[in-house]
mmCIF file of C-alpha atoms in Angstrom:
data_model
loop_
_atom_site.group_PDB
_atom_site.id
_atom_site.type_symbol
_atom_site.label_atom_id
_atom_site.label_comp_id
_atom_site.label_asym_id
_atom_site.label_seq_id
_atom_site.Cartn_x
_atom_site.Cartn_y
_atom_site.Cartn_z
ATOM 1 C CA UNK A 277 0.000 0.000 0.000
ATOM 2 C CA UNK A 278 1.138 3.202 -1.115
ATOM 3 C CA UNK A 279 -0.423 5.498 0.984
ATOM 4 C CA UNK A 280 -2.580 7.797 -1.496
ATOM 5 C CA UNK A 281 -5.886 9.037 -0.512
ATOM 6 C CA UNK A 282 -8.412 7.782 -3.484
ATOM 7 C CA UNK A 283 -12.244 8.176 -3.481
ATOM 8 C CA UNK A 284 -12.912 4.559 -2.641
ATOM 9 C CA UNK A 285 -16.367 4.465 -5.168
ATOM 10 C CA UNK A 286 -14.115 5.438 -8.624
ATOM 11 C CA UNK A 287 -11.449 3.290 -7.549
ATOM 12 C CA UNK A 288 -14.138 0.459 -7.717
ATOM 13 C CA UNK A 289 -15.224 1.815 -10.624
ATOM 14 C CA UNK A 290 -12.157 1.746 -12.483
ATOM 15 C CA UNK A 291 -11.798 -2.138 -11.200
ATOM 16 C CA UNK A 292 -14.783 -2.949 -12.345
ATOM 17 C CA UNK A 293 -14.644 -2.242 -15.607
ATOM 18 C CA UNK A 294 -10.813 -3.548 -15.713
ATOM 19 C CA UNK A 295 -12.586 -6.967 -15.256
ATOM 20 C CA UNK A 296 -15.749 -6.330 -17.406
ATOM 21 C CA UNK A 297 -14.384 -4.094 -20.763
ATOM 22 C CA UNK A 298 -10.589 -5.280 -19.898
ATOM 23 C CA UNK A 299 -9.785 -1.597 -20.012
ATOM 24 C CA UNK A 300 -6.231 -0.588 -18.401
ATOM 25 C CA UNK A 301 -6.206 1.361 -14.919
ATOM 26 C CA UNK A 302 -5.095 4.772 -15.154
ATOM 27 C CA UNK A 303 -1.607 4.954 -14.584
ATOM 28 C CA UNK A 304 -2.047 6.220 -10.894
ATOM 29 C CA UNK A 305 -4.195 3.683 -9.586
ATOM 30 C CA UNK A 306 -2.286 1.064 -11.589
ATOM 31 C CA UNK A 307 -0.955 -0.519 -8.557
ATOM 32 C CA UNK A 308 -3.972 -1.363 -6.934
ATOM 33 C CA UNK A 309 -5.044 -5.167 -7.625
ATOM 34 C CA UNK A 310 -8.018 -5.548 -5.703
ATOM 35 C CA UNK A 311 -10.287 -4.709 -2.974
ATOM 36 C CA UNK A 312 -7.558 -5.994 -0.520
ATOM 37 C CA UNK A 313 -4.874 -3.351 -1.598
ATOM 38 C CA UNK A 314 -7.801 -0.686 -0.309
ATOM 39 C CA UNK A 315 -7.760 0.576 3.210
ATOM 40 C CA UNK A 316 -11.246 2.364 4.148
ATOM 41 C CA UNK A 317 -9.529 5.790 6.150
ATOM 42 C CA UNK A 318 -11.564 7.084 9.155
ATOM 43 C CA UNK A 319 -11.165 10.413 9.736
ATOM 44 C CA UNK A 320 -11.984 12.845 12.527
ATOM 45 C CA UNK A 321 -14.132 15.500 11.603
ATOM 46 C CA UNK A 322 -13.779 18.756 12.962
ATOM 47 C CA UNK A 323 -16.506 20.648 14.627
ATOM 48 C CA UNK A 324 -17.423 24.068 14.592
ATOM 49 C CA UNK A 325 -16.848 24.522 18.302
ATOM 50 C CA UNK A 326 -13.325 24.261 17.891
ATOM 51 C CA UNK A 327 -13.233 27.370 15.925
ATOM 52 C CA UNK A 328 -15.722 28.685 18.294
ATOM 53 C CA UNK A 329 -13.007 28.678 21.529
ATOM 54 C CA UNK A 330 -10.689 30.292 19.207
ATOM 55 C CA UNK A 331 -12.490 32.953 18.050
ATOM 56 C CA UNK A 332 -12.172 31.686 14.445
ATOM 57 C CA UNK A 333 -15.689 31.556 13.565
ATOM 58 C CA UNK A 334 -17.110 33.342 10.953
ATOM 59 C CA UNK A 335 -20.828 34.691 10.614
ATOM 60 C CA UNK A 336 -21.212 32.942 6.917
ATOM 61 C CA UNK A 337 -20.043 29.528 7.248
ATOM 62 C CA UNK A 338 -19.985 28.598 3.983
ATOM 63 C CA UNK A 339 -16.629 29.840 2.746
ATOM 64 C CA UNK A 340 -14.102 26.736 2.010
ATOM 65 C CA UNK A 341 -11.538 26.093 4.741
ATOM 66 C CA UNK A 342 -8.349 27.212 4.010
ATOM 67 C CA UNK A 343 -5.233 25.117 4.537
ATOM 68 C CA UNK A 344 -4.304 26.587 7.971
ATOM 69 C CA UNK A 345 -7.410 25.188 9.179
ATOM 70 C CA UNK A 346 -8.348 22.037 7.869
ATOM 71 C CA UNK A 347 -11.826 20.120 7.811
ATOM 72 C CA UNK A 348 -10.045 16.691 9.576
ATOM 73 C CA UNK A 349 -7.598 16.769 12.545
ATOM 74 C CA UNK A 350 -6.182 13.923 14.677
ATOM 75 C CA UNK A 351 -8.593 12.746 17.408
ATOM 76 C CA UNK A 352 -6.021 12.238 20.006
ATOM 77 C CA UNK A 353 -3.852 15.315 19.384
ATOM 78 C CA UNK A 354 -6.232 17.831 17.621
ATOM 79 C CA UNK A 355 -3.491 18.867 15.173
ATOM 80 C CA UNK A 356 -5.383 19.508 11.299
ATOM 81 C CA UNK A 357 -5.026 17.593 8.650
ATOM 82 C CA UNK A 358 -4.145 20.167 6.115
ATOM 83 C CA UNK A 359 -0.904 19.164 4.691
ATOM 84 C CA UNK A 360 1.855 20.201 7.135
ATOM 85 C CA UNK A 361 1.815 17.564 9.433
ATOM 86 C CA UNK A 362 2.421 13.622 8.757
ATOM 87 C CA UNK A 363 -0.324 11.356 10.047
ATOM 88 C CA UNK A 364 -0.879 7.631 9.353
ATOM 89 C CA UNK A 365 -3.404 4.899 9.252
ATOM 90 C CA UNK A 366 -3.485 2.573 11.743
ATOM 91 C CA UNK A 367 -4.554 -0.587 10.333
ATOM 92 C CA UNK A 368 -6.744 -3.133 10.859
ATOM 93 C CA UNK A 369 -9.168 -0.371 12.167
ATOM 94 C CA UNK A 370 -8.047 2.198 9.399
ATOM 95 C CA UNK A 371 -8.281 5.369 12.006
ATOM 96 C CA UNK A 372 -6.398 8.275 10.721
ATOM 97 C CA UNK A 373 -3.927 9.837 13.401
ATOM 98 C CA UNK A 374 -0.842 12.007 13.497
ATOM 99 C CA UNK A 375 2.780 10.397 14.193
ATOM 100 C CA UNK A 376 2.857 12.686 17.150
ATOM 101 C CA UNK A 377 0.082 10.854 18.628
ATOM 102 C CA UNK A 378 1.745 7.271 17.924
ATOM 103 C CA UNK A 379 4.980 8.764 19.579
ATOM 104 C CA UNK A 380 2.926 10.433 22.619
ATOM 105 C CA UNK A 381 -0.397 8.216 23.171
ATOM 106 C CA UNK A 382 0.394 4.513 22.318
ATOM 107 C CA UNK A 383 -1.912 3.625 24.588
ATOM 108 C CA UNK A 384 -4.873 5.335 22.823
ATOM 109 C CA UNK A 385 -3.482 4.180 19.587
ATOM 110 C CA UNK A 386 -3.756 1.026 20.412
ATOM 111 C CA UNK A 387 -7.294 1.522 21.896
ATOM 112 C CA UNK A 388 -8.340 3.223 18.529
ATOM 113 C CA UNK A 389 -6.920 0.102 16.765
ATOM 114 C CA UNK A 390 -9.394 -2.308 17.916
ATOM 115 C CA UNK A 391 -7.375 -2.741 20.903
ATOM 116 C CA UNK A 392 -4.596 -4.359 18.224
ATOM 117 C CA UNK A 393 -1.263 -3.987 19.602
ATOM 118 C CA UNK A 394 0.812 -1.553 17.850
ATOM 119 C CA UNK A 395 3.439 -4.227 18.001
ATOM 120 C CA UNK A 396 1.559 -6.906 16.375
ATOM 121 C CA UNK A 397 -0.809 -4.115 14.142
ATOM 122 C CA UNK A 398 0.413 -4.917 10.131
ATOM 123 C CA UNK A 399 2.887 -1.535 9.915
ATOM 124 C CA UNK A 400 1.194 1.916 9.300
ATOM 125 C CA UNK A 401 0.540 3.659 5.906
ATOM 126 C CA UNK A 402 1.986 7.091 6.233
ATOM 127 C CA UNK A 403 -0.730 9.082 4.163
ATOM 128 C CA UNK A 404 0.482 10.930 1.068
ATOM 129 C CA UNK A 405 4.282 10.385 1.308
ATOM 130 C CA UNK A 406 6.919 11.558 -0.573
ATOM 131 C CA UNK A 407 10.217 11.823 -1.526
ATOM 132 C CA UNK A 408 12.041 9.264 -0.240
ATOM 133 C CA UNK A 409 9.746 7.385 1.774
ATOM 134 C CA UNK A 410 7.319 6.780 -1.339
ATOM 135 C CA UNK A 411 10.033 5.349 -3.483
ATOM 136 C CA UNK A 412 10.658 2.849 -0.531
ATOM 137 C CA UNK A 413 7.151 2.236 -0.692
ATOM 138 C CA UNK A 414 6.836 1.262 -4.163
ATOM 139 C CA UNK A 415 10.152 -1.123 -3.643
ATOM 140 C CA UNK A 416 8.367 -2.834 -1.424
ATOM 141 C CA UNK A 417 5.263 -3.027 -2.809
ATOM 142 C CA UNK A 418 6.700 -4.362 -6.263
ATOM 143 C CA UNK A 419 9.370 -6.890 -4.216
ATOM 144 C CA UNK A 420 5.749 -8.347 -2.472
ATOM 145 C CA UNK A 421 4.293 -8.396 -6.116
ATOM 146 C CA UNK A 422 7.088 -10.484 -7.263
ATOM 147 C CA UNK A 423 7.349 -12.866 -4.215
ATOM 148 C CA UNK A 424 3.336 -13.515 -5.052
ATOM 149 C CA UNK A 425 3.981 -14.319 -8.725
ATOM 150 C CA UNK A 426 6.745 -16.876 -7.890
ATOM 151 C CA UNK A 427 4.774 -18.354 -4.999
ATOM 152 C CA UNK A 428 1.941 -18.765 -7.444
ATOM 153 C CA UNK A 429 3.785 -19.996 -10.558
ATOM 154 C CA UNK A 430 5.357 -22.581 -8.184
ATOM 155 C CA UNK A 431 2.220 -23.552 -6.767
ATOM 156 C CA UNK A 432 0.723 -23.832 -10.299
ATOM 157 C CA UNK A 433 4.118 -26.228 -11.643
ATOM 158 C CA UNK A 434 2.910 -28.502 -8.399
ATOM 159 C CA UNK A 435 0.064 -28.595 -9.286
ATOM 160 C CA UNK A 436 0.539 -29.078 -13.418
ATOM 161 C CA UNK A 437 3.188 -31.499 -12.399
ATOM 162 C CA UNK A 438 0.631 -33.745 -9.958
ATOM 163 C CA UNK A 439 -1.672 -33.859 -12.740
ATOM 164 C CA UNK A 440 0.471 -35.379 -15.044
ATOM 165 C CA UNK A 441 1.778 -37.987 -13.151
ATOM 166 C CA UNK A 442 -2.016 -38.717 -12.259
ATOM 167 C CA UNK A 443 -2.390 -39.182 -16.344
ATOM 168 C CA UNK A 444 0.208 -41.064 -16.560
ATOM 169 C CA UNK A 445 -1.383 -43.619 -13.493
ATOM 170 C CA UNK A 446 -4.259 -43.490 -15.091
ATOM 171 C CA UNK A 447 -3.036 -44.422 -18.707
ATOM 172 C CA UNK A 448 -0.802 -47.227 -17.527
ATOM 173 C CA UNK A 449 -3.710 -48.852 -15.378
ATOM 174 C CA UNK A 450 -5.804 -48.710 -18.615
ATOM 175 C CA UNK A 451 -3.362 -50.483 -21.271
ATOM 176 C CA UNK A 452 -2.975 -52.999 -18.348
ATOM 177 C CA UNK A 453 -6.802 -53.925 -17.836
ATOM 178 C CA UNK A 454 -6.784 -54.075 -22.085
ATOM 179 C CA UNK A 455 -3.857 -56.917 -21.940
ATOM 180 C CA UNK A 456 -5.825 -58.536 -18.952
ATOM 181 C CA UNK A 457 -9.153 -59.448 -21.283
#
């Protein structure tokens, strides 16, 4: 998993008719093989009372938040999703917090996690990464790629190879019940 925010319902879209019409992914979403590369995010919505305490609030609400203040913010820390801070998705549960609040409040991490372990959780999914840290991403997502294509050619040779030695079983018991008559 890459770590790209994607509106789950065009996504689908897009594998659907991949398997339908046989048309290509776009190039962006060409990673993605199936529902189990997709991790459903959970985000914290901010309410209006936390511009309230600051004084923030304005009389027509119906402007578009800017990038200072953002629509989402980390449950446990209250910082905003807006771009300047990292945050990651805990997974299984798929709640969206900041790395501050895995370095200050494992606890409630954990809690947040479906009482998973951080320890034992599968390893976050640092949300729109760069630099770096994405092209270590796509390593490893194209080293597991490869490591499920060999396991499955292998498995298929076993399997090709056990059929033809049931043939062959087969075949030899027949030419022997032929001489028998």
């Amino acid at each position: 998993m890459i770590g790209n925010l994607y509106n789950k319902e065009a996504v689908l879209k897009c594998l659907q008719r991949k398997a339908v019409e046989k048309t290509p992914l776009p190039k962006r979403i060409e990673h993605v093989s199936g529902l189990k590369a997709l991790q459903t995010c959970k985000f914290y919505k901010k309410t209006n009372t936390d511009d309230d305490k600051n004084g923030n609030s304005n009389a027509n609400n119906s402007f578009r938040p800017t990038i200072e203040k953002g629509v989402f913010s980390c449950p446990l820390t209250g910082l905003d999703f807006n771009g300047k801070t990292k945050f990651v998705v805990l997974r299984p549960s798929g709640v969206v917090v900041s790395e501050k609040a895995i370095r200050e409040a494992k606890e409630s991490c954990e809690e947040m996690n479906d009482g998973v372990s951080l320890k034992d959780a599968p390893p976050f999914i640092p949300i729109n990464p760069t630099g770096e840290v994405l092209e270590a991403m796509k390593e490893q997502l194209e080293k597991e790629n490869m490591m499920k294509k060999e396991k499955k050619d292998a498995k298929k040779k076993k399997k090709k190879k056990s059929s033809d030695e049931g043939d062959n079983d087969v075949g030899e018991d027949s030419t022997n019940n032929s001489n028998k008559r």
